[in-house]
Amino acid sequence: MDHKSLPNSDELVSTLKRTNLPTIVIEGKDDVFIYRWIKQQLSTSPVSILTCGGRNTLFKIYDRRSEFSDKNVVFVADQDSYIFEGVNQDRNDIIFTSGYCIENDIYSGSGIRSFLDTEDCNGYELLKNIVCAWFAFEVETYLDKKQNGLDAPLQVGTHINRICPPGHSSICPTYSHEINYTNPKPEIFTMILENYGIKLRGKQLFQMLSRFMSKKDRFSQFSDKNLIEIALKQGGNPYINLLAESIDSKLNF
């Protein structure tokens, strides 16, 4: 869907005012298939899923929830930078993921890491260290700006192929120069590395796995989206179960 055609917050609030169905409000359309699967775990049925086209729009709608207070509406969002700075108190009625984003919850509560072939484990660990160092640099930059009163977003949407192209054993020099990369503070790097499944952005987690699991000489190849779906549907995921239980509890409040 073209972003220009996405409904704005006024239109979405109007939709919520008119609905008669319990509704889960989520950030973006990319996560719809995940929440459709989670919806199957709920005791409430039927349930509608409403996408906002972004985190800021979801917050705008949440701030106007008094306009549809008679409706059964639950808000679910990724923690994103909140995992490093804490959730704003005026948004504590939103259900947040346990990890940085929903993909973190899927990854951390699954056994998908074990799909790696043994001969790829060293390469994966090296790549993980490089990506975690870059991520720690971006987190440190973000927190420094916040401390100095600058309202700038956490810039961590880069694909791993730009950060560390295939065949490289360090951060890409060109990309490093573009972002003025410097080694992050050891305490921030260690915090990210030791909790990478929860704190390193989930999309990069699956991109890293896919680099090794999509090689042409493998018996089978998996894209990052393939791996997300497999990890999600393995079942028994404590983070996804917690998310489903939290949604169910609010819908049945």
PDB file of C-alpha atoms in Angstrom:
ATOM      1  CA  MET A   1       0.000   0.000   0.000  1.00  0.00           C
ATOM      2  CA  ASP A   2       1.252   3.467  -0.893  1.00  0.00           C
ATOM      3  CA  HIS A   3       1.906   5.520   2.226  1.00  0.00           C
ATOM      4  CA  LYS A   4      -0.051   8.368   0.610  1.00  0.00           C
ATOM      5  CA  SER A   5      -3.169   6.226   0.690  1.00  0.00           C
ATOM      6  CA  LEU A   6      -2.845   5.245   4.347  1.00  0.00           C
ATOM      7  CA  PRO A   7      -5.682   6.538   6.527  1.00  0.00           C
ATOM      8  CA  ASN A   8      -4.745   9.334   8.896  1.00  0.00           C
ATOM      9  CA  SER A   9      -5.422   9.403  12.634  1.00  0.00           C
ATOM     10  CA  ASP A  10      -8.774  11.176  12.186  1.00  0.00           C
ATOM     11  CA  GLU A  11      -9.968   8.472   9.800  1.00  0.00           C
ATOM     12  CA  LEU A  12      -8.755   5.694  12.075  1.00  0.00           C
ATOM     13  CA  VAL A  13     -10.450   7.211  15.113  1.00  0.00           C
ATOM     14  CA  SER A  14     -13.637   7.471  13.062  1.00  0.00           C
ATOM     15  CA  THR A  15     -13.326   3.760  12.200  1.00  0.00           C
ATOM     16  CA  LEU A  16     -12.944   2.846  15.871  1.00  0.00           C
ATOM     17  CA  LYS A  17     -15.980   4.906  16.808  1.00  0.00           C
ATOM     18  CA  ARG A  18     -18.099   2.914  14.349  1.00  0.00           C
ATOM     19  CA  THR A  19     -16.839  -0.601  15.023  1.00  0.00           C
ATOM     20  CA  ASN A  20     -18.813  -3.163  16.986  1.00  0.00           C
ATOM     21  CA  LEU A  21     -15.974  -5.684  17.072  1.00  0.00           C
ATOM     22  CA  PRO A  22     -13.215  -6.037  19.674  1.00  0.00           C
ATOM     23  CA  THR A  23     -10.189  -4.473  17.956  1.00  0.00           C
ATOM     24  CA  ILE A  24      -6.432  -4.823  18.258  1.00  0.00           C
ATOM     25  CA  VAL A  25      -4.664  -1.673  17.059  1.00  0.00           C
ATOM     26  CA  ILE A  26      -1.127  -2.374  15.799  1.00  0.00           C
ATOM     27  CA  GLU A  27       1.573  -0.300  14.150  1.00  0.00           C
ATOM     28  CA  GLY A  28       2.099  -1.516  10.592  1.00  0.00           C
ATOM     29  CA  LYS A  29       0.868  -3.810   7.878  1.00  0.00           C
ATOM     30  CA  ASP A  30       4.125  -5.825   7.910  1.00  0.00           C
ATOM     31  CA  ASP A  31       3.106  -7.293  11.285  1.00  0.00           C
ATOM     32  CA  VAL A  32      -0.456  -8.225  10.307  1.00  0.00           C
ATOM     33  CA  PHE A  33       0.342 -11.868   9.576  1.00  0.00           C
ATOM     34  CA  ILE A  34       1.959 -12.175  13.038  1.00  0.00           C
ATOM     35  CA  TYR A  35      -1.054 -10.762  14.843  1.00  0.00           C
ATOM     36  CA  ARG A  36      -3.435 -12.835  12.757  1.00  0.00           C
ATOM     37  CA  TRP A  37      -1.607 -15.892  14.073  1.00  0.00           C
ATOM     38  CA  ILE A  38      -1.676 -14.529  17.635  1.00  0.00           C
ATOM     39  CA  LYS A  39      -5.390 -13.836  17.199  1.00  0.00           C
ATOM     40  CA  GLN A  40      -5.957 -17.576  16.823  1.00  0.00           C
ATOM     41  CA  GLN A  41      -4.678 -18.040  20.382  1.00  0.00           C
ATOM     42  CA  LEU A  42      -7.266 -15.678  21.881  1.00  0.00           C
ATOM     43  CA  SER A  43     -10.441 -16.724  23.665  1.00  0.00           C
ATOM     44  CA  THR A  44     -12.256 -13.711  22.211  1.00  0.00           C
ATOM     45  CA  SER A  45     -13.715 -14.114  18.703  1.00  0.00           C
ATOM     46  CA  PRO A  46     -14.225 -12.479  16.303  1.00  0.00           C
ATOM     47  CA  VAL A  47     -11.519  -9.857  16.699  1.00  0.00           C
ATOM     48  CA  SER A  48     -10.555  -7.137  14.220  1.00  0.00           C
ATOM     49  CA  ILE A  49      -6.980  -5.970  13.584  1.00  0.00           C
ATOM     50  CA  LEU A  50      -6.465  -2.305  12.694  1.00  0.00           C
ATOM     51  CA  THR A  51      -3.114  -1.140  11.322  1.00  0.00           C
ATOM     52  CA  CYS A  52      -2.040   2.471  11.757  1.00  0.00           C
ATOM     53  CA  GLY A  53       0.829   2.792   9.328  1.00  0.00           C
ATOM     54  CA  GLY A  54       3.297   3.682  12.041  1.00  0.00           C
ATOM     55  CA  ARG A  55       4.130   4.066  15.700  1.00  0.00           C
ATOM     56  CA  ASN A  56       3.473   7.806  15.893  1.00  0.00           C
ATOM     57  CA  THR A  57      -0.006   7.381  14.428  1.00  0.00           C
ATOM     58  CA  LEU A  58      -0.773   4.621  16.939  1.00  0.00           C
ATOM     59  CA  PHE A  59       0.236   6.959  19.772  1.00  0.00           C
ATOM     60  CA  LYS A  60      -1.949   9.748  18.353  1.00  0.00           C
ATOM     61  CA  ILE A  61      -4.956   7.410  18.292  1.00  0.00           C
ATOM     62  CA  TYR A  62      -4.174   6.124  21.779  1.00  0.00           C
ATOM     63  CA  ASP A  63      -4.109   9.709  23.075  1.00  0.00           C
ATOM     64  CA  ARG A  64      -7.661  10.132  21.698  1.00  0.00           C
ATOM     65  CA  ARG A  65      -9.042   6.903  23.187  1.00  0.00           C
ATOM     66  CA  SER A  66     -11.600   8.844  25.250  1.00  0.00           C
ATOM     67  CA  GLU A  67     -13.449   9.437  21.969  1.00  0.00           C
ATOM     68  CA  PHE A  68     -14.217   5.715  21.651  1.00  0.00           C
ATOM     69  CA  SER A  69     -14.095   4.682  25.314  1.00  0.00           C
ATOM     70  CA  ASP A  70     -17.259   2.609  24.867  1.00  0.00           C
ATOM     71  CA  LYS A  71     -15.455   0.325  22.394  1.00  0.00           C
ATOM     72  CA  ASN A  72     -13.369  -2.748  23.146  1.00  0.00           C
ATOM     73  CA  VAL A  73      -9.986  -1.611  21.827  1.00  0.00           C
ATOM     74  CA  VAL A  74      -6.491  -2.817  22.723  1.00  0.00           C
ATOM     75  CA  PHE A  75      -3.271  -1.126  21.597  1.00  0.00           C
ATOM     76  CA  VAL A  76      -0.131  -3.180  20.927  1.00  0.00           C
ATOM     77  CA  ALA A  77       3.238  -1.680  19.995  1.00  0.00           C
ATOM     78  CA  ASP A  78       6.928  -2.502  19.769  1.00  0.00           C
ATOM     79  CA  GLN A  79       9.093  -1.187  22.576  1.00  0.00           C
ATOM     80  CA  ASP A  80      11.643   0.257  20.147  1.00  0.00           C
ATOM     81  CA  SER A  81      13.750   2.856  21.998  1.00  0.00           C
ATOM     82  CA  TYR A  82      11.638   2.432  25.145  1.00  0.00           C
ATOM     83  CA  ILE A  83      13.618  -0.728  25.879  1.00  0.00           C
ATOM     84  CA  PHE A  84      16.595   1.547  26.603  1.00  0.00           C
ATOM     85  CA  GLU A  85      14.856   4.510  28.231  1.00  0.00           C
ATOM     86  CA  GLY A  86      11.634   3.126  29.734  1.00  0.00           C
ATOM     87  CA  VAL A  87       8.005   3.465  28.680  1.00  0.00           C
ATOM     88  CA  ASN A  88       6.387   6.881  29.000  1.00  0.00           C
ATOM     89  CA  GLN A  89       3.969   6.826  31.930  1.00  0.00           C
ATOM     90  CA  ASP A  90       1.196   8.303  29.815  1.00  0.00           C
ATOM     91  CA  ARG A  91       1.383   5.266  27.526  1.00  0.00           C
ATOM     92  CA  ASN A  92       1.517   2.511  30.131  1.00  0.00           C
ATOM     93  CA  ASP A  93      -1.872   1.115  29.120  1.00  0.00           C
ATOM     94  CA  ILE A  94      -0.442   0.073  25.752  1.00  0.00           C
ATOM     95  CA  ILE A  95       0.708  -3.550  25.530  1.00  0.00           C
ATOM     96  CA  PHE A  96       4.377  -3.508  24.525  1.00  0.00           C
ATOM     97  CA  THR A  97       6.530  -6.330  23.244  1.00  0.00           C
ATOM     98  CA  SER A  98       9.029  -7.833  25.684  1.00  0.00           C
ATOM     99  CA  GLY A  99      11.890  -7.167  23.263  1.00  0.00           C
ATOM    100  CA  TYR A 100      12.796  -4.314  20.978  1.00  0.00           C
ATOM    101  CA  CYS A 101      10.074  -5.383  18.527  1.00  0.00           C
ATOM    102  CA  ILE A 102       7.714  -8.277  17.812  1.00  0.00           C
ATOM    103  CA  GLU A 103      10.421 -10.077  15.812  1.00  0.00           C
ATOM    104  CA  ASN A 104      12.579 -10.100  18.959  1.00  0.00           C
ATOM    105  CA  ASP A 105       9.833 -11.872  20.871  1.00  0.00           C
ATOM    106  CA  ILE A 106       9.494 -14.401  18.065  1.00  0.00           C
ATOM    107  CA  TYR A 107      13.260 -14.999  17.862  1.00  0.00           C
ATOM    108  CA  SER A 108      14.001 -15.131  21.576  1.00  0.00           C
ATOM    109  CA  GLY A 109      11.195 -17.518  22.427  1.00  0.00           C
ATOM    110  CA  SER A 110      11.962 -19.949  19.607  1.00  0.00           C
ATOM    111  CA  GLY A 111      14.644 -22.464  18.731  1.00  0.00           C
ATOM    112  CA  ILE A 112      15.324 -20.911  15.331  1.00  0.00           C
ATOM    113  CA  ARG A 113      18.983 -20.201  16.164  1.00  0.00           C
ATOM    114  CA  SER A 114      19.591 -23.965  16.233  1.00  0.00           C
ATOM    115  CA  PHE A 115      18.781 -24.176  12.520  1.00  0.00           C
ATOM    116  CA  LEU A 116      22.265 -22.855  11.740  1.00  0.00           C
ATOM    117  CA  ASP A 117      24.713 -25.402  10.372  1.00  0.00           C
ATOM    118  CA  THR A 118      27.674 -26.025  12.690  1.00  0.00           C
ATOM    119  CA  GLU A 119      30.193 -24.771  10.122  1.00  0.00           C
ATOM    120  CA  ASP A 120      28.381 -21.424   9.981  1.00  0.00           C
ATOM    121  CA  CYS A 121      28.363 -20.741  13.712  1.00  0.00           C
ATOM    122  CA  ASN A 122      31.728 -18.934  13.829  1.00  0.00           C
ATOM    123  CA  GLY A 123      30.791 -16.710  10.905  1.00  0.00           C
ATOM    124  CA  TYR A 124      27.460 -15.959  12.516  1.00  0.00           C
ATOM    125  CA  GLU A 125      29.087 -15.011  15.829  1.00  0.00           C
ATOM    126  CA  LEU A 126      31.490 -12.655  14.042  1.00  0.00           C
ATOM    127  CA  LEU A 127      28.625 -11.019  12.149  1.00  0.00           C
ATOM    128  CA  LYS A 128      26.597 -10.750  15.362  1.00  0.00           C
ATOM    129  CA  ASN A 129      29.443  -8.915  17.083  1.00  0.00           C
ATOM    130  CA  ILE A 130      29.798  -6.456  14.195  1.00  0.00           C
ATOM    131  CA  VAL A 131      26.069  -5.729  14.026  1.00  0.00           C
ATOM    132  CA  CYS A 132      25.797  -5.416  17.813  1.00  0.00           C
ATOM    133  CA  ALA A 133      28.684  -2.932  17.843  1.00  0.00           C
ATOM    134  CA  TRP A 134      26.978  -0.825  15.148  1.00  0.00           C
ATOM    135  CA  PHE A 135      23.669  -1.022  17.020  1.00  0.00           C
ATOM    136  CA  ALA A 136      25.344  -0.026  20.296  1.00  0.00           C
ATOM    137  CA  PHE A 137      26.888   2.974  18.514  1.00  0.00           C
ATOM    138  CA  GLU A 138      23.430   4.066  17.301  1.00  0.00           C
ATOM    139  CA  VAL A 139      21.889   3.571  20.755  1.00  0.00           C
ATOM    140  CA  GLU A 140      24.683   5.573  22.375  1.00  0.00           C
ATOM    141  CA  THR A 141      24.237   8.355  19.796  1.00  0.00           C
ATOM    142  CA  TYR A 142      20.481   8.392  20.388  1.00  0.00           C
ATOM    143  CA  LEU A 143      20.758   8.501  24.186  1.00  0.00           C
ATOM    144  CA  ASP A 144      23.375  11.263  24.029  1.00  0.00           C
ATOM    145  CA  LYS A 145      21.081  13.370  21.843  1.00  0.00           C
ATOM    146  CA  LYS A 146      18.157  12.778  24.200  1.00  0.00           C
ATOM    147  CA  GLN A 147      20.272  13.817  27.157  1.00  0.00           C
ATOM    148  CA  ASN A 148      21.133  17.037  25.305  1.00  0.00           C
ATOM    149  CA  GLY A 149      17.472  17.789  24.598  1.00  0.00           C
ATOM    150  CA  LEU A 150      17.484  16.762  20.922  1.00  0.00           C
ATOM    151  CA  ASP A 151      14.408  14.846  19.795  1.00  0.00           C
ATOM    152  CA  ALA A 152      15.902  12.575  17.120  1.00  0.00           C
ATOM    153  CA  PRO A 153      14.754   9.013  16.332  1.00  0.00           C
ATOM    154  CA  LEU A 154      16.882   5.941  16.936  1.00  0.00           C
ATOM    155  CA  GLN A 155      18.373   5.210  13.490  1.00  0.00           C
ATOM    156  CA  VAL A 156      18.532   1.409  13.315  1.00  0.00           C
ATOM    157  CA  GLY A 157      16.615   0.526  10.146  1.00  0.00           C
ATOM    158  CA  THR A 158      19.709  -0.344   8.105  1.00  0.00           C
ATOM    159  CA  HIS A 159      19.916  -3.781   6.469  1.00  0.00           C
ATOM    160  CA  ILE A 160      22.881  -5.868   7.598  1.00  0.00           C
ATOM    161  CA  ASN A 161      24.204  -5.996   4.017  1.00  0.00           C
ATOM    162  CA  ARG A 162      25.017  -2.284   4.286  1.00  0.00           C
ATOM    163  CA  ILE A 163      26.462  -2.610   7.769  1.00  0.00           C
ATOM    164  CA  CYS A 164      28.635  -5.618   6.931  1.00  0.00           C
ATOM    165  CA  PRO A 165      28.385  -6.800   3.306  1.00  0.00           C
ATOM    166  CA  PRO A 166      28.780 -10.548   2.637  1.00  0.00           C
ATOM    167  CA  GLY A 167      32.444 -11.531   2.719  1.00  0.00           C
ATOM    168  CA  HIS A 168      33.456  -8.680   5.044  1.00  0.00           C
ATOM    169  CA  SER A 169      34.847  -9.278   8.534  1.00  0.00           C
ATOM    170  CA  SER A 170      34.240  -5.749   9.869  1.00  0.00           C
ATOM    171  CA  ILE A 171      31.810  -2.889   9.465  1.00  0.00           C
ATOM    172  CA  CYS A 172      31.724  -1.603   5.865  1.00  0.00           C
ATOM    173  CA  PRO A 173      34.251   1.288   5.607  1.00  0.00           C
ATOM    174  CA  THR A 174      31.987   3.302   3.307  1.00  0.00           C
ATOM    175  CA  TYR A 175      28.996   2.949   5.607  1.00  0.00           C
ATOM    176  CA  SER A 176      31.177   3.593   8.653  1.00  0.00           C
ATOM    177  CA  HIS A 177      32.288   6.887   7.110  1.00  0.00           C
ATOM    178  CA  GLU A 178      28.703   7.839   6.207  1.00  0.00           C
ATOM    179  CA  ILE A 179      27.509   7.549   9.806  1.00  0.00           C
ATOM    180  CA  ASN A 180      30.740   8.779  11.447  1.00  0.00           C
ATOM    181  CA  TYR A 181      31.005   5.463  13.251  1.00  0.00           C
ATOM    182  CA  THR A 182      33.132   5.168  16.367  1.00  0.00           C
ATOM    183  CA  ASN A 183      33.469   2.229  18.714  1.00  0.00           C
ATOM    184  CA  PRO A 184      30.644   2.343  21.267  1.00  0.00           C
ATOM    185  CA  LYS A 185      31.133   2.518  25.005  1.00  0.00           C
ATOM    186  CA  PRO A 186      32.030  -0.968  26.291  1.00  0.00           C
ATOM    187  CA  GLU A 187      29.111  -1.026  28.743  1.00  0.00           C
ATOM    188  CA  ILE A 188      26.554  -0.284  26.018  1.00  0.00           C
ATOM    189  CA  PHE A 189      28.091  -2.825  23.632  1.00  0.00           C
ATOM    190  CA  THR A 190      28.129  -5.498  26.358  1.00  0.00           C
ATOM    191  CA  MET A 191      24.528  -4.734  27.306  1.00  0.00           C
ATOM    192  CA  ILE A 192      23.441  -5.215  23.681  1.00  0.00           C
ATOM    193  CA  LEU A 193      25.614  -8.263  22.994  1.00  0.00           C
ATOM    194  CA  GLU A 194      24.671 -10.154  26.154  1.00  0.00           C
ATOM    195  CA  ASN A 195      20.965  -9.538  25.514  1.00  0.00           C
ATOM    196  CA  TYR A 196      21.072  -9.447  21.711  1.00  0.00           C
ATOM    197  CA  GLY A 197      17.972 -11.607  21.264  1.00  0.00           C
ATOM    198  CA  ILE A 198      15.877  -9.042  23.121  1.00  0.00           C
ATOM    199  CA  LYS A 199      17.708  -5.756  22.480  1.00  0.00           C
ATOM    200  CA  LEU A 200      19.180  -5.941  18.970  1.00  0.00           C
ATOM    201  CA  ARG A 201      16.446  -5.026  16.474  1.00  0.00           C
ATOM    202  CA  GLY A 202      14.626  -8.215  15.505  1.00  0.00           C
ATOM    203  CA  LYS A 203      14.679  -7.682  11.758  1.00  0.00           C
ATOM    204  CA  GLN A 204      18.477  -7.732  11.841  1.00  0.00           C
ATOM    205  CA  LEU A 205      18.402 -10.935  13.886  1.00  0.00           C
ATOM    206  CA  PHE A 206      16.559 -12.725  11.113  1.00  0.00           C
ATOM    207  CA  GLN A 207      18.634 -11.039   8.392  1.00  0.00           C
ATOM    208  CA  MET A 208      21.768 -12.450  10.039  1.00  0.00           C
ATOM    209  CA  LEU A 209      20.334 -15.952  10.180  1.00  0.00           C
ATOM    210  CA  SER A 210      19.150 -15.731   6.597  1.00  0.00           C
ATOM    211  CA  ARG A 211      22.610 -14.775   5.339  1.00  0.00           C
ATOM    212  CA  PHE A 212      23.869 -18.208   6.332  1.00  0.00           C
ATOM    213  CA  MET A 213      20.656 -20.125   5.737  1.00  0.00           C
ATOM    214  CA  SER A 214      20.064 -18.866   2.212  1.00  0.00           C
ATOM    215  CA  LYS A 215      23.446 -19.929   0.811  1.00  0.00           C
ATOM    216  CA  LYS A 216      23.221 -21.622  -2.568  1.00  0.00           C
ATOM    217  CA  ASP A 217      25.067 -24.744  -1.397  1.00  0.00           C
ATOM    218  CA  ARG A 218      22.557 -25.469   1.397  1.00  0.00           C
ATOM    219  CA  PHE A 219      20.071 -28.295   1.029  1.00  0.00           C
ATOM    220  CA  SER A 220      17.318 -25.703   1.504  1.00  0.00           C
ATOM    221  CA  GLN A 221      17.373 -21.903   1.592  1.00  0.00           C
ATOM    222  CA  PHE A 222      15.429 -19.632   3.944  1.00  0.00           C
ATOM    223  CA  SER A 223      14.709 -15.927   3.602  1.00  0.00           C
ATOM    224  CA  ASP A 224      14.346 -13.785   6.714  1.00  0.00           C
ATOM    225  CA  LYS A 225      10.560 -13.849   6.264  1.00  0.00           C
ATOM    226  CA  ASN A 226      10.586 -17.656   5.968  1.00  0.00           C
ATOM    227  CA  LEU A 227      12.520 -17.843   9.226  1.00  0.00           C
ATOM    228  CA  ILE A 228      10.164 -15.445  11.030  1.00  0.00           C
ATOM    229  CA  GLU A 229       7.173 -17.558  10.057  1.00  0.00           C
ATOM    230  CA  ILE A 230       8.859 -20.818  11.064  1.00  0.00           C
ATOM    231  CA  ALA A 231       9.954 -19.369  14.419  1.00  0.00           C
ATOM    232  CA  LEU A 232       6.488 -17.960  15.070  1.00  0.00           C
ATOM    233  CA  LYS A 233       4.671 -21.187  14.325  1.00  0.00           C
ATOM    234  CA  GLN A 234       6.966 -23.499  16.284  1.00  0.00           C
ATOM    235  CA  GLY A 235       4.674 -22.940  19.258  1.00  0.00           C
ATOM    236  CA  GLY A 236       5.426 -22.845  22.964  1.00  0.00           C
ATOM    237  CA  ASN A 237       6.978 -19.382  22.737  1.00  0.00           C
ATOM    238  CA  PRO A 238       6.783 -17.747  26.202  1.00  0.00           C
ATOM    239  CA  TYR A 239       7.045 -14.206  24.835  1.00  0.00           C
ATOM    240  CA  ILE A 240       4.327 -14.676  22.231  1.00  0.00           C
ATOM    241  CA  ASN A 241       2.176 -16.511  24.769  1.00  0.00           C
ATOM    242  CA  LEU A 242       2.576 -13.589  27.185  1.00  0.00           C
ATOM    243  CA  LEU A 243       1.601 -11.140  24.456  1.00  0.00           C
ATOM    244  CA  ALA A 244      -1.492 -13.187  23.575  1.00  0.00           C
ATOM    245  CA  GLU A 245      -2.469 -13.487  27.240  1.00  0.00           C
ATOM    246  CA  SER A 246      -2.081  -9.727  27.758  1.00  0.00           C
ATOM    247  CA  ILE A 247      -4.245  -8.971  24.721  1.00  0.00           C
ATOM    248  CA  ASP A 248      -6.849 -11.516  25.784  1.00  0.00           C
ATOM    249  CA  SER A 249      -6.955 -10.093  29.298  1.00  0.00           C
ATOM    250  CA  LYS A 250      -7.578  -6.539  28.081  1.00  0.00           C
ATOM    251  CA  LEU A 251     -10.178  -7.609  25.518  1.00  0.00           C
ATOM    252  CA  ASN A 252     -12.067  -9.452  28.239  1.00  0.00           C
ATOM    253  CA  PHE A 253     -11.697  -6.781  30.913  1.00  0.00           C
TER     254      PHE A 253
END
